Amino acid sequence: QLGVAERLAPGDVVRWRRGLRESVRRGSDGVEVVLSTRRVRLPAAAEPIVSTLRRGEPCSVAGLGGGATLDIVRTMLAEGLVVPVPQP
């Protein structure tokens, strides 16, 4: 996933990984996605991105917001929280 994450572009589409068992904790310093085997810490700016993607619908990276969105989604992809959706 790391190589795919590095090549991720604003026009690419991702979705939340199906079957992922997680809980999300929000704090003043960021968002923590708690998985059965580990925790993934993300900046506070990731909260709306995580909320949107957890719904399970495919979303373009650009449609998730501006600013640090690309870096956040790259991290989420590298950590296995989201997967790319192939486009025709």
Coordinates of C-alpha atoms in Angstrom, one line a residue:
Q1 CA 0.0 0.0 0.0
L2 CA 2.9 2.3 0.6
G3 CA 3.8 2.7 -3.1
V4 CA 0.1 3.3 -4.0
A5 CA -0.1 5.9 -1.2
E6 CA 2.9 7.8 -2.6
R7 CA 1.3 7.9 -6.0
L8 CA -2.1 9.0 -4.8
A9 CA -3.4 12.1 -6.5
P10 CA -6.3 14.5 -5.8
G11 CA -8.4 12.9 -8.6
D12 CA -8.1 9.4 -7.2
V13 CA -11.0 7.7 -5.5
V14 CA -10.8 5.8 -2.2
R15 CA -13.2 4.1 0.2
W16 CA -13.0 2.8 3.8
R17 CA -11.6 -0.8 3.9
R18 CA -14.5 -3.2 4.2
G19 CA -14.6 -5.5 7.2
L20 CA -12.3 -3.2 9.2
R21 CA -13.1 -3.4 12.9
E22 CA -12.4 0.0 14.4
S23 CA -13.4 2.6 16.8
V24 CA -12.6 6.3 16.5
R25 CA -11.6 8.5 19.4
R26 CA -11.5 12.2 19.0
G27 CA -9.4 14.4 21.1
S28 CA -8.2 18.0 21.1
D29 CA -4.9 16.9 19.5
G30 CA -6.3 14.7 16.8
V31 CA -8.1 11.6 15.9
E32 CA -7.2 8.0 16.8
V33 CA -8.5 5.0 14.9
V34 CA -8.3 2.0 17.2
L35 CA -8.0 -1.3 15.5
S36 CA -7.8 -4.7 17.1
T37 CA -4.0 -4.8 16.8
R38 CA -2.9 -1.2 16.8
R39 CA -3.8 2.5 16.9
V40 CA -3.5 5.0 14.0
R41 CA -3.1 8.6 15.1
L42 CA -4.1 11.3 12.7
P43 CA -4.2 15.1 13.0
A44 CA -7.4 16.9 14.1
A45 CA -7.9 17.9 10.4
A46 CA -8.6 14.2 9.7
E47 CA -11.8 14.1 11.7
P48 CA -14.2 15.1 8.9
I49 CA -12.3 12.9 6.4
V50 CA -12.5 9.9 8.7
S51 CA -16.2 10.5 9.3
T52 CA -17.0 10.8 5.6
L53 CA -15.0 7.7 4.6
R54 CA -16.3 5.5 7.4
R55 CA -19.7 5.7 5.7
G56 CA -18.3 3.3 3.1
E57 CA -19.0 5.3 -0.1
P58 CA -16.2 5.9 -2.6
C59 CA -14.9 9.5 -2.4
S60 CA -12.5 11.4 -4.6
V61 CA -9.5 12.7 -2.6
A62 CA -10.2 16.2 -3.8
G63 CA -13.8 15.9 -2.7
L64 CA -12.8 15.3 0.9
G65 CA -11.4 18.8 1.3
G66 CA -8.4 21.0 0.8
G67 CA -5.2 21.7 2.7
A68 CA -3.6 18.6 4.1
T69 CA -6.2 16.3 2.8
L70 CA -3.9 14.5 0.3
D71 CA -1.3 13.8 3.0
I72 CA -3.9 12.6 5.4
V73 CA -5.5 10.2 2.9
R74 CA -2.0 9.0 1.9
T75 CA -1.4 8.1 5.5
M76 CA -4.8 6.4 5.8
L77 CA -4.0 4.4 2.7
A78 CA -0.5 3.4 3.9
E79 CA -2.0 2.4 7.2
G80 CA -4.6 0.2 5.5
L81 CA -7.7 2.2 6.7
V82 CA -8.8 3.0 3.1
V83 CA -8.3 1.3 -0.3
P84 CA -8.1 2.8 -3.8
V85 CA -11.2 2.4 -6.0
P86 CA -10.2 1.5 -9.6
Q87 CA -11.5 3.9 -12.1
P88 CA -12.6 2.8 -15.6

